Amino acid sequence: MLKKLKPGDALFQGIIYVLFGVFTLSCIYPFYYLFINTISSNDLSAAGDIKFYPQQIHFDNYSKVLRISGLSHAALVSVYRTLAGTFLTVGASAFLGYLFTKKEMWGRQIWYRSVVVTMYFSAGLIPWYITMHNLHLTNNYLAYILPTIITPFNIILVKTFVEAVPPSLEESAAMDGAGVLRSFWSIIVPLTTPILATITIFSAVNQWNSFIDTAFLMTDTKYYTLQFLLWRYLNESSSLAALIRSSPDMAASVQNMQTPTSVRMTVTMIVVLPILIVYPFFQRFFVKGIMIGAVKG
Amino acid sequence: MGVPSGELLRGVEPVRPSRWKLQNKYKLFLLALPFLAVTFVFYYLPVSGWIYAFYDFIPGIPLSDTPYVGLKWFRTLVANPTQTGEVLRVLKNTVAMSSLGLVTSVFPVIFAILLTEIRAGWYRKFVQTLTTIPNFISWILVYALAFSLFSVDNGVVNHFLVQLGIVNEEFNFLASSSHVWLTMIAWYWWKSLGWGAILYLAAIAGIDQELYEAAEVDGASRFRKIWHITVPGIIPTFFVLLLLSIGNFVNNGMEQYFAFQNAMNKDAIEVLDLYVYNIAFANNFPFATAVSMLKSVVSVILLFAANTLSKVVRDESII
């Protein structure tokens, strides 16, 4: 039950409701706009007639774009790096973050600081590229996975979280003969699930969204990711035209002729959909995780 | 098994055998070692590449066969007026966009405060959920969305503006250098405002509710409560984040600018990181290395300055 509002308060409430409404709409409408355009008649879409609701719904764009050679392979690369990269990053963040809570570790402060400071400090693009090249990580899947293992921000999150776990739990486990590994696996991991779920979604999204590493390190098309292909389609109209031509049974369908715009929009939608689908399920986890971290820290 | 001597002391004081500690001192380090090695390889080893800034390095030719040129590449920064002009232009863009970012870092604070003022819980949740979505989209995707909405041929925004008679002819938002700083900061906040507010929402949730009740009893207005209770409650969080971003003043990152750059807006959009990328792709490796070396040095100086400031102001160090 709400208290009765004074007129000034009611006006204030009204204004912030509208402000937030407009901003929320602006966050969502682009996705919606793209979606209704990809499932509407391409002619109407090209004329700019699709603004609020889809017309003459069809899914040709998706079925055709998905058949473009290279796209499904790029999707596999993206899925692969997301799964493998996330698994390793979460494991490493959890374990190293936990180890850094152990005051008795030799040189703990120095190691911890030397990891954290890398958030601010980088050798620069060329030295980094040359190092990756010397390590034979150009045109190599491992280049997607290995460098993300240590993500300082994640390690800070885990460390802060573990420090809030009552030390008596671990002490009693140690009395029962549990070593560091055992107490990490049986006590710390179950207790830190909220923060681990947070890190999981962060690193999965990061992996899915990465494209700059492909631009720098990969010249062989078999390492291209979805994001990278999207970027190329956005910038190179020639590659897009070639792509439409190479698409099978293109000439056969006179209706719903794919345009460069429709291909672009459809690829964008294919890249964004996994995030939009997964997001609602994980949203409560990471909000909770980051909130707990923030209140404690 | 005999009764351990510690058994007798149980309940008197917590038992923590010192032998366990000693053993663990190095064991813990050895467990961490592989991860520290990864950190070393991917963050510290590349620093050895700074050596390339002192050679006339050409990709493909081993360093031993390339002439050592000392500070030549650092001197070109100041010796050649065209080059100096370029660097100054890029510095201007970097400073402008970072400053805009710092000044507008109150946006998420305002967002969080106003959001908590909303009475309907479902609406609060609705806004909070949907406004965080853009944070999880890559800059390439943001650009793809921008491209669809703002392009000249069939972008919905231009259609509307023309139909409503606000502009006479379609405006090329994405290929103009006149408002790049503003459009870039606008896109930045579109992407990160909702997410950035979450930390402040957490901070507000941590404020003791009794303070508000007490203020209510004293007849404080809504705005007085915000000003005297909410704002002081979240200022520490704001300071930490502000100081952290000072350390990153010259690191704008490049994904956003990389995605949005084109021939038309290049002059205004090129920040240091993107500039390094662009000259590297023009195959001038040593010069690109020299520029990023200077950038890192400035970053570290700023970080330590911010850290010292934090120690003085808040008696707490951030690293």
XYZ file of C-alpha atoms in Angstrom:
616
model
C 0.000 0.000 0.000
C 1.411 3.312 -1.006
C 1.050 6.464 0.969
C -0.904 9.253 -0.649
C 1.426 11.481 -2.600
C 1.754 15.231 -2.333
C 1.318 17.008 -5.696
C 5.010 17.879 -5.941
C 5.992 14.315 -5.236
C 3.529 13.006 -7.781
C 5.037 15.276 -10.431
C 8.534 14.128 -9.466
C 7.450 10.488 -9.668
C 5.860 11.109 -13.051
C 8.999 12.708 -14.447
C 11.339 9.914 -13.365
C 8.914 7.263 -14.604
C 8.946 8.875 -18.036
C 12.732 9.419 -18.043
C 13.444 5.815 -17.181
C 10.795 4.654 -19.620
C 12.439 6.543 -22.477
C 15.925 5.311 -21.612
C 14.776 1.705 -21.193
C 13.004 1.892 -24.534
C 16.156 3.226 -26.180
C 18.100 0.267 -24.773
C 15.659 -2.278 -26.131
C 14.221 -0.812 -29.305
C 17.382 -1.299 -31.449
C 17.283 -5.040 -30.820
C 13.580 -5.179 -31.501
C 13.936 -3.052 -34.633
C 16.610 -5.336 -35.991
C 14.582 -8.416 -35.219
C 11.332 -7.270 -36.870
C 13.296 -6.159 -39.918
C 14.976 -9.514 -40.361
C 11.669 -11.392 -40.306
C 9.715 -8.922 -42.453
C 9.517 -8.686 -46.202
C 12.910 -7.455 -47.401
C 11.261 -5.025 -49.813
C 9.320 -3.306 -47.064
C 12.391 -3.338 -44.879
C 14.546 -1.771 -47.590
C 11.958 0.968 -48.018
C 12.180 1.670 -44.283
C 8.560 0.698 -43.689
C 9.215 -1.657 -40.775
C 9.352 0.355 -37.610
C 7.063 -1.021 -34.930
C 5.764 -4.412 -35.988
C 6.813 -7.059 -38.520
C 4.937 -7.411 -41.809
C 4.743 -10.400 -44.156
C 6.701 -12.537 -41.739
C 9.187 -15.016 -43.216
C 12.399 -16.664 -42.065
C 14.212 -16.810 -45.410
C 16.883 -14.422 -44.202
C 17.888 -16.778 -41.424
C 17.754 -19.953 -43.475
C 19.814 -18.354 -46.238
C 22.317 -16.494 -44.107
C 22.968 -19.606 -42.029
C 23.884 -21.410 -45.237
C 26.560 -18.889 -46.177
C 29.828 -20.755 -46.313
C 32.141 -19.872 -43.454
C 29.415 -18.607 -41.165
C 28.598 -21.875 -39.449
C 32.282 -22.637 -39.059
C 32.793 -19.226 -37.478
C 29.893 -19.999 -35.143
C 31.644 -23.204 -34.089
C 34.873 -21.323 -33.416
C 32.937 -18.820 -31.306
C 31.178 -21.557 -29.336
C 34.403 -23.461 -28.844
C 36.369 -20.524 -27.544
C 33.490 -19.496 -25.306
C 33.218 -22.925 -23.675
C 36.931 -23.663 -23.326
C 37.936 -20.115 -22.425
C 35.207 -19.732 -19.824
C 35.965 -23.059 -18.179
C 39.654 -22.287 -17.779
C 39.133 -18.675 -16.733
C 36.609 -19.537 -14.034
C 38.735 -22.408 -12.714
C 41.882 -20.303 -12.589
C 40.125 -17.274 -11.068
C 38.536 -19.398 -8.362
C 41.698 -21.265 -7.441
C 44.151 -18.368 -7.617
C 41.711 -16.018 -5.884
C 41.386 -18.585 -3.107
C 45.154 -19.092 -2.826
C 45.616 -15.334 -2.502
C 43.507 -15.363 0.664
C 46.127 -17.572 2.331
C 48.242 -15.215 4.402
C 50.920 -17.845 4.862
C 51.736 -18.036 1.139
C 55.323 -17.138 0.390
C 55.429 -13.618 -1.082
C 51.648 -13.346 -1.246
C 51.446 -9.535 -1.299
C 53.971 -9.209 -4.116
C 52.332 -11.846 -6.307
C 48.861 -10.483 -5.703
C 49.915 -6.935 -6.546
C 51.826 -8.031 -9.615
C 48.643 -9.662 -10.912
C 46.348 -6.723 -10.056
C 48.621 -4.074 -11.566
C 48.266 -5.704 -14.992
C 44.819 -4.112 -15.161
C 46.570 -0.796 -15.694
C 49.709 -1.671 -17.394
C 50.316 -3.094 -20.813
C 53.365 -3.449 -22.990
C 51.489 -2.137 -26.006
C 50.145 -3.625 -29.145
C 53.334 -4.348 -31.080
C 55.374 -5.901 -28.248
C 52.313 -7.989 -27.416
C 51.893 -9.052 -31.011
C 55.561 -9.961 -31.368
C 55.415 -12.009 -28.159
C 52.330 -13.862 -29.349
C 54.051 -14.443 -32.658
C 57.207 -15.788 -30.975
C 55.069 -18.096 -28.839
C 53.511 -19.423 -32.054
C 50.107 -18.211 -30.989
C 49.233 -16.587 -34.290
C 46.792 -18.693 -36.291
C 46.396 -20.917 -33.248
C 43.233 -21.649 -31.250
C 45.197 -21.422 -28.011
C 45.604 -17.674 -28.567
C 41.896 -17.315 -27.816
C 42.055 -19.277 -24.597
C 45.403 -18.949 -22.846
C 45.723 -15.156 -22.417
C 42.340 -14.807 -20.707
C 43.108 -17.374 -18.002
C 44.353 -14.672 -15.687
C 41.797 -11.883 -15.500
C 42.775 -9.695 -12.533
C 39.282 -8.345 -11.936
C 37.878 -11.868 -11.465
C 40.643 -12.742 -9.057
C 39.881 -9.661 -6.957
C 36.183 -10.637 -6.888
C 36.910 -14.181 -5.709
C 39.486 -13.095 -3.144
C 37.110 -10.532 -1.629
C 34.340 -13.108 -1.523
C 36.429 -15.893 0.023
C 37.742 -13.535 2.698
C 34.167 -13.238 3.950
C 33.905 -17.009 4.482
C 34.385 -17.779 8.201
C 37.945 -19.138 8.630
C 36.722 -21.641 11.226
C 35.164 -23.733 8.450
C 38.511 -24.292 6.810
C 40.305 -24.726 10.104
C 38.033 -27.537 11.171
C 38.453 -29.186 7.766
C 42.220 -28.894 8.181
C 41.908 -30.583 11.602
C 40.157 -33.446 9.851
C 43.106 -33.740 7.535
C 41.900 -31.833 4.487
C 44.666 -30.267 2.441
C 44.450 -27.045 0.484
C 43.037 -28.717 -2.619
C 40.456 -30.681 -0.663
C 39.240 -27.687 1.269
C 39.120 -25.604 -1.930
C 36.978 -28.177 -3.689
C 34.692 -29.209 -0.832
C 34.313 -25.964 1.097
C 35.273 -22.926 -0.949
C 33.754 -23.841 -4.320
C 30.265 -24.633 -2.946
C 30.293 -21.489 -0.803
C 31.377 -19.174 -3.604
C 28.876 -20.318 -6.233
C 27.251 -16.853 -6.592
C 30.537 -15.173 -7.445
C 31.619 -18.075 -9.662
C 28.344 -17.813 -11.586
C 29.026 -14.091 -11.995
C 32.508 -14.743 -13.346
C 31.168 -17.456 -15.629
C 28.757 -15.106 -17.338
C 31.355 -12.305 -17.514
C 33.957 -14.442 -19.180
C 31.482 -16.227 -21.439
C 30.202 -12.868 -22.691
C 33.769 -11.617 -23.080
C 34.771 -14.639 -25.095
C 31.686 -14.460 -27.267
C 32.211 -10.741 -27.876
C 35.954 -10.713 -28.554
C 36.993 -9.715 -32.019
C 40.159 -7.661 -31.744
C 42.327 -10.724 -31.099
C 41.064 -12.251 -34.329
C 41.864 -9.042 -36.196
C 45.416 -9.042 -34.866
C 46.412 -12.649 -34.704
C 44.484 -14.649 -37.251
C 45.026 -14.537 -40.980
C 43.692 -18.002 -41.738
C 39.928 -17.885 -42.305
C 39.389 -21.074 -40.330
C 40.062 -19.154 -37.099
C 37.539 -16.408 -37.845
C 34.853 -15.852 -35.231
C 31.274 -14.658 -35.723
C 32.083 -11.210 -34.367
C 34.966 -10.825 -36.753
C 32.882 -11.864 -39.750
C 30.178 -9.435 -38.690
C 32.727 -6.657 -38.512
C 33.942 -7.495 -42.010
C 30.418 -7.611 -43.393
C 29.711 -4.232 -41.863
C 32.749 -2.653 -43.436
C 33.259 -4.392 -46.712
C 30.362 -4.150 -49.078
C 32.313 -6.127 -51.678
C 32.673 -9.170 -49.431
C 29.001 -8.923 -48.629
C 28.008 -8.818 -52.277
C 30.193 -11.854 -52.974
C 28.604 -13.593 -50.061
C 25.097 -13.016 -51.320
C 26.095 -14.304 -54.738
C 27.724 -17.392 -53.233
C 24.611 -18.241 -51.262
C 22.874 -21.252 -52.835
C 19.494 -20.926 -54.594
C 19.848 -17.187 -54.419
C 18.671 -16.551 -57.953
C 15.746 -18.926 -57.610
C 13.805 -16.802 -55.155
C 12.637 -13.589 -56.710
C 10.604 -12.751 -53.653
C 12.469 -11.658 -50.564
C 15.657 -10.907 -52.369
C 18.413 -10.596 -49.777
C 19.984 -7.156 -49.762
C 23.318 -6.270 -48.176
C 21.295 -4.620 -45.401
C 19.183 -7.693 -44.745
C 22.273 -9.904 -44.613
C 23.980 -7.491 -42.242
C 20.967 -7.312 -39.967
C 20.511 -11.067 -39.960
C 24.150 -11.751 -39.106
C 23.921 -9.161 -36.325
C 20.834 -10.892 -34.966
C 22.556 -14.289 -35.101
C 25.467 -12.925 -33.085
C 23.304 -11.124 -30.554
C 20.634 -13.785 -30.029
C 22.679 -16.155 -27.826
C 23.328 -13.300 -25.415
C 19.683 -12.176 -25.382
C 18.547 -15.751 -24.734
C 21.050 -16.568 -21.994
C 20.845 -13.157 -20.321
C 17.525 -13.479 -18.431
C 18.599 -16.753 -16.829
C 21.856 -15.372 -15.520
C 20.818 -11.836 -14.753
C 19.814 -12.520 -11.143
C 23.059 -14.400 -10.502
C 25.431 -11.688 -11.563
C 23.429 -8.888 -10.056
C 23.464 -10.783 -6.756
C 27.132 -11.675 -7.116
C 28.279 -8.155 -7.884
C 26.032 -6.719 -5.169
C 27.471 -9.008 -2.507
C 30.979 -8.190 -3.670
C 30.245 -4.482 -3.634
C 28.617 -4.366 -0.213
C 31.380 -6.391 1.385
C 34.196 -4.591 -0.414
C 46.854 -43.665 17.054
C 47.812 -41.917 20.229
C 45.994 -38.862 21.435
C 47.619 -35.790 19.857
C 48.905 -33.385 22.427
C 46.734 -30.659 20.958
C 43.672 -32.679 21.895
C 44.045 -31.626 25.514
C 43.961 -27.973 24.593
C 40.868 -28.227 22.467
C 38.279 -25.730 23.578
C 40.876 -23.646 25.345
C 42.107 -21.827 22.248
C 41.824 -22.395 18.498
C 44.275 -25.037 17.414
C 46.383 -24.079 14.453
C 49.555 -26.156 14.315
C 52.443 -24.032 13.173
C 53.953 -26.971 11.316
C 50.964 -26.893 8.952
C 51.667 -23.244 8.295
C 55.331 -23.771 7.527
C 54.692 -26.619 5.151
C 52.101 -24.561 3.429
C 54.251 -21.497 2.969
C 55.945 -22.924 -0.129
C 53.278 -25.430 -1.076
C 50.786 -22.613 -1.562
C 53.283 -20.734 -3.663
C 53.953 -23.796 -5.815
C 50.211 -24.214 -6.374
C 49.979 -20.613 -7.499
C 53.112 -20.824 -9.620
C 51.544 -22.063 -12.886
C 49.071 -19.175 -12.810
C 51.793 -16.694 -11.969
C 53.750 -18.093 -14.907
C 50.777 -17.427 -17.212
C 50.587 -13.880 -15.851
C 54.288 -13.467 -16.516
C 54.103 -14.802 -20.079
C 51.098 -12.768 -21.208
C 51.554 -9.534 -19.264
C 55.212 -9.132 -18.349
C 57.099 -10.923 -21.102
C 55.738 -8.597 -23.814
C 57.479 -5.703 -22.051
C 60.750 -7.098 -23.404
C 59.420 -6.061 -26.808
C 60.000 -2.416 -25.872
C 63.470 -2.997 -27.235
C 61.999 -2.735 -30.740
C 61.456 0.976 -30.178
C 65.240 1.420 -30.345
C 65.770 -0.362 -33.654
C 64.781 0.238 -37.258
C 62.763 -2.921 -37.004
C 60.950 -4.287 -40.048
C 58.664 -7.276 -39.538
C 60.234 -10.446 -40.875
C 63.852 -9.410 -40.418
C 65.497 -10.655 -37.211
C 66.432 -8.034 -34.672
C 70.118 -8.945 -34.907
C 70.135 -7.813 -38.540
C 68.427 -4.486 -37.933
C 70.303 -1.306 -37.121
C 70.194 0.108 -33.595
C 68.954 3.684 -33.809
C 68.795 4.751 -30.173
C 66.158 7.347 -29.489
C 65.436 8.105 -33.149
C 61.779 7.121 -32.942
C 61.215 9.108 -29.782
C 62.834 12.115 -31.399
C 60.538 11.917 -34.433
C 57.712 12.652 -32.032
C 59.053 16.183 -31.540
C 61.431 16.719 -34.467
C 59.005 16.517 -37.361
C 56.248 19.171 -37.170
C 53.748 17.057 -39.143
C 54.373 14.134 -36.825
C 54.102 16.305 -33.733
C 50.855 17.691 -35.082
C 49.501 14.180 -35.526
C 50.431 13.187 -31.991
C 48.948 16.363 -30.557
C 45.702 15.719 -32.455
C 45.528 12.207 -31.070
C 46.371 13.428 -27.565
C 43.622 16.026 -27.839
C 41.097 13.323 -28.743
C 42.315 11.074 -25.937
C 42.177 13.796 -23.302
C 38.805 15.055 -24.555
C 37.120 11.670 -24.448
C 38.673 10.649 -21.125
C 37.691 13.988 -19.588
C 34.152 13.662 -20.884
C 34.117 10.197 -19.342
C 35.330 11.489 -15.971
C 32.915 14.420 -15.901
C 29.953 12.236 -16.821
C 30.884 9.510 -14.327
C 28.186 11.007 -12.081
C 25.565 9.693 -14.525
C 25.330 6.217 -12.974
C 25.117 7.846 -9.516
C 22.157 9.970 -10.618
C 20.627 6.943 -12.349
C 20.871 4.851 -9.175
C 19.495 7.570 -6.890
C 16.527 8.303 -9.127
C 15.837 4.618 -9.640
C 15.582 4.009 -5.902
C 13.079 6.862 -5.749
C 10.691 4.885 -7.941
C 7.975 3.407 -5.780
C 6.709 0.554 -7.942
C 9.064 -2.375 -7.404
C 8.185 -4.111 -10.641
C 9.025 -1.017 -12.669
C 12.349 -0.629 -10.871
C 13.230 -4.215 -11.667
C 12.046 -3.876 -15.256
C 14.232 -0.804 -15.836
C 17.230 -2.325 -14.098
C 17.045 -5.564 -16.083
C 16.568 -4.071 -19.516
C 19.061 -1.227 -19.212
C 21.902 -3.630 -18.368
C 21.502 -5.617 -21.590
C 23.585 -3.293 -23.813
C 26.555 -3.825 -21.481
C 26.773 -7.418 -22.664
C 26.906 -6.612 -26.354
C 30.244 -6.151 -28.115
C 31.177 -2.811 -29.654
C 30.950 -4.419 -33.055
C 27.326 -5.244 -32.304
C 26.707 -1.751 -30.987
C 28.092 -0.440 -34.232
C 25.911 -2.876 -36.169
C 22.854 -1.550 -34.328
C 23.956 2.031 -34.880
C 24.479 1.258 -38.531
C 20.943 -0.069 -38.923
C 19.338 2.775 -37.020
C 21.317 5.766 -38.220
C 22.493 4.974 -41.725
C 21.627 7.387 -44.499
C 19.867 5.056 -46.940
C 17.320 3.360 -44.731
C 18.054 4.137 -41.099
C 14.892 4.557 -39.075
C 16.164 7.665 -37.271
C 16.779 9.611 -40.470
C 13.363 8.561 -41.759
C 11.721 9.955 -38.663
C 13.664 13.181 -38.664
C 12.804 13.827 -42.299
C 9.147 12.880 -41.853
C 8.781 15.140 -38.833
C 10.468 17.938 -40.777
C 13.226 18.388 -38.194
C 15.906 18.077 -40.853
C 15.652 18.671 -44.581
C 17.973 15.995 -45.780
C 19.240 12.814 -44.196
C 22.116 13.333 -41.846
C 25.090 10.995 -41.898
C 25.560 10.462 -38.171
C 28.230 7.823 -38.526
C 30.496 9.480 -41.055
C 30.797 12.966 -39.686
C 33.668 14.216 -37.595
C 31.843 17.219 -36.172
C 30.211 15.621 -33.143
C 32.260 12.458 -32.735
C 33.320 13.142 -29.137
C 29.703 13.632 -28.106
C 28.303 10.691 -30.066
C 31.048 8.452 -28.703
C 30.309 9.398 -25.097
C 26.595 8.980 -25.825
C 27.133 5.481 -27.156
C 29.392 4.724 -24.206
C 26.680 5.633 -21.723
C 23.975 3.918 -23.746
C 26.028 0.753 -23.357
C 27.176 1.073 -19.761
C 24.817 3.332 -17.787
C 22.473 0.652 -16.473
C 25.325 -1.640 -15.599
C 27.375 1.118 -13.976
C 24.435 1.954 -11.713
C 24.344 -1.543 -10.203
C 27.300 -0.861 -7.911
C 25.646 2.297 -6.627
C 22.344 0.501 -6.175
C 24.239 -1.993 -4.021
C 25.807 0.844 -2.052
C 22.387 2.457 -1.519
C 20.947 -0.880 -0.399
C 23.716 -1.023 2.187
C 22.671 2.277 3.812
C 21.047 1.890 7.214
C 17.284 2.304 6.773
C 16.965 3.806 10.253
C 18.709 6.918 9.003
C 15.848 7.517 6.569
C 13.235 6.816 9.231
C 14.905 9.217 11.630
C 15.054 11.886 8.913
C 11.379 11.247 8.148
C 10.491 11.872 11.788
C 12.437 15.112 11.667
C 10.348 16.140 8.660
C 13.115 16.015 6.056
C 11.958 16.394 2.462
C 12.749 13.858 -0.247
C 15.589 15.970 -1.575
C 17.104 16.584 1.849
C 17.116 12.840 2.465
C 18.880 12.240 -0.823
C 21.400 14.984 -0.190
C 22.175 14.228 3.455
C 21.872 10.437 3.574
C 22.042 8.772 0.145
C 24.792 10.917 -1.362
C 27.217 10.606 1.588
C 26.414 6.883 1.619
C 27.629 6.306 -1.912
C 30.468 8.835 -2.103
C 33.107 6.272 -1.008
C 32.137 3.950 -3.858
C 32.178 6.882 -6.276
C 35.660 7.894 -5.155
C 37.109 4.424 -5.562
C 35.740 4.147 -9.092
C 36.839 7.684 -9.959
C 40.389 7.058 -8.758
C 40.500 3.777 -10.664
C 39.485 5.556 -13.843
C 42.156 8.215 -13.374
C 44.727 5.429 -13.643
C 43.175 4.564 -16.976
C 43.058 8.114 -18.288
C 45.216 7.459 -21.345
C 43.853 3.933 -21.881
C 40.544 4.601 -23.599
C 40.740 1.120 -24.963
C 40.172 0.868 -28.645
C 37.292 -1.480 -29.362
C 34.685 1.260 -29.435
C 36.719 3.610 -31.601
C 37.943 0.779 -33.775
C 34.359 -0.219 -34.505
C 33.137 3.302 -35.194
C 36.124 4.690 -37.101
C 35.873 5.472 -40.809
C 37.635 7.725 -43.279
C 35.289 10.617 -42.501
C 35.531 10.716 -38.720
C 39.108 9.494 -38.334
C 40.543 12.884 -37.361
C 38.356 13.225 -34.307
C 37.968 9.591 -33.260
C 41.595 8.508 -33.204
C 42.606 8.078 -29.567
C 46.084 6.898 -28.550
C 45.217 3.189 -28.571
C 43.608 3.358 -31.981
C 46.454 5.521 -33.309
C 48.987 2.893 -32.236
C 46.934 0.283 -34.039
C 46.677 2.356 -37.190
C 50.390 3.151 -37.417
C 51.235 -0.457 -36.618
C 49.090 -1.554 -39.520
C 50.934 0.922 -41.697
C 53.880 -1.302 -40.727
C 55.720 1.246 -38.649
C 56.392 -1.147 -35.775
C 59.157 0.743 -33.947
C 57.276 4.013 -33.854
C 54.091 2.296 -32.644
C 56.134 0.645 -29.904
C 57.680 3.954 -28.870
C 54.242 5.572 -28.582
C 52.772 2.740 -26.516
C 55.853 2.783 -24.300
C 55.292 6.427 -23.458
C 51.617 5.704 -22.943
C 52.331 2.951 -20.418
C 54.763 5.151 -18.520
C 52.142 7.915 -18.273
C 49.524 5.350 -17.157
C 51.675 4.007 -14.363
C 52.542 7.524 -13.178
C 48.829 8.406 -13.143
C 47.998 5.183 -11.310
C 50.514 5.887 -8.563
C 49.388 9.500 -8.363
C 45.783 8.336 -7.953
C 46.899 5.793 -5.372
C 48.746 8.446 -3.365
C 45.728 10.717 -3.630
C 43.548 7.884 -2.389
C 45.845 7.318 0.582
C 45.712 11.003 1.486
C 41.989 11.518 0.930
C 40.561 8.203 2.085
C 43.459 6.635 3.964
C 43.170 3.568 1.787
C 45.264 2.444 -1.151
C 43.679 1.075 -4.300
C 46.509 -1.229 -5.358
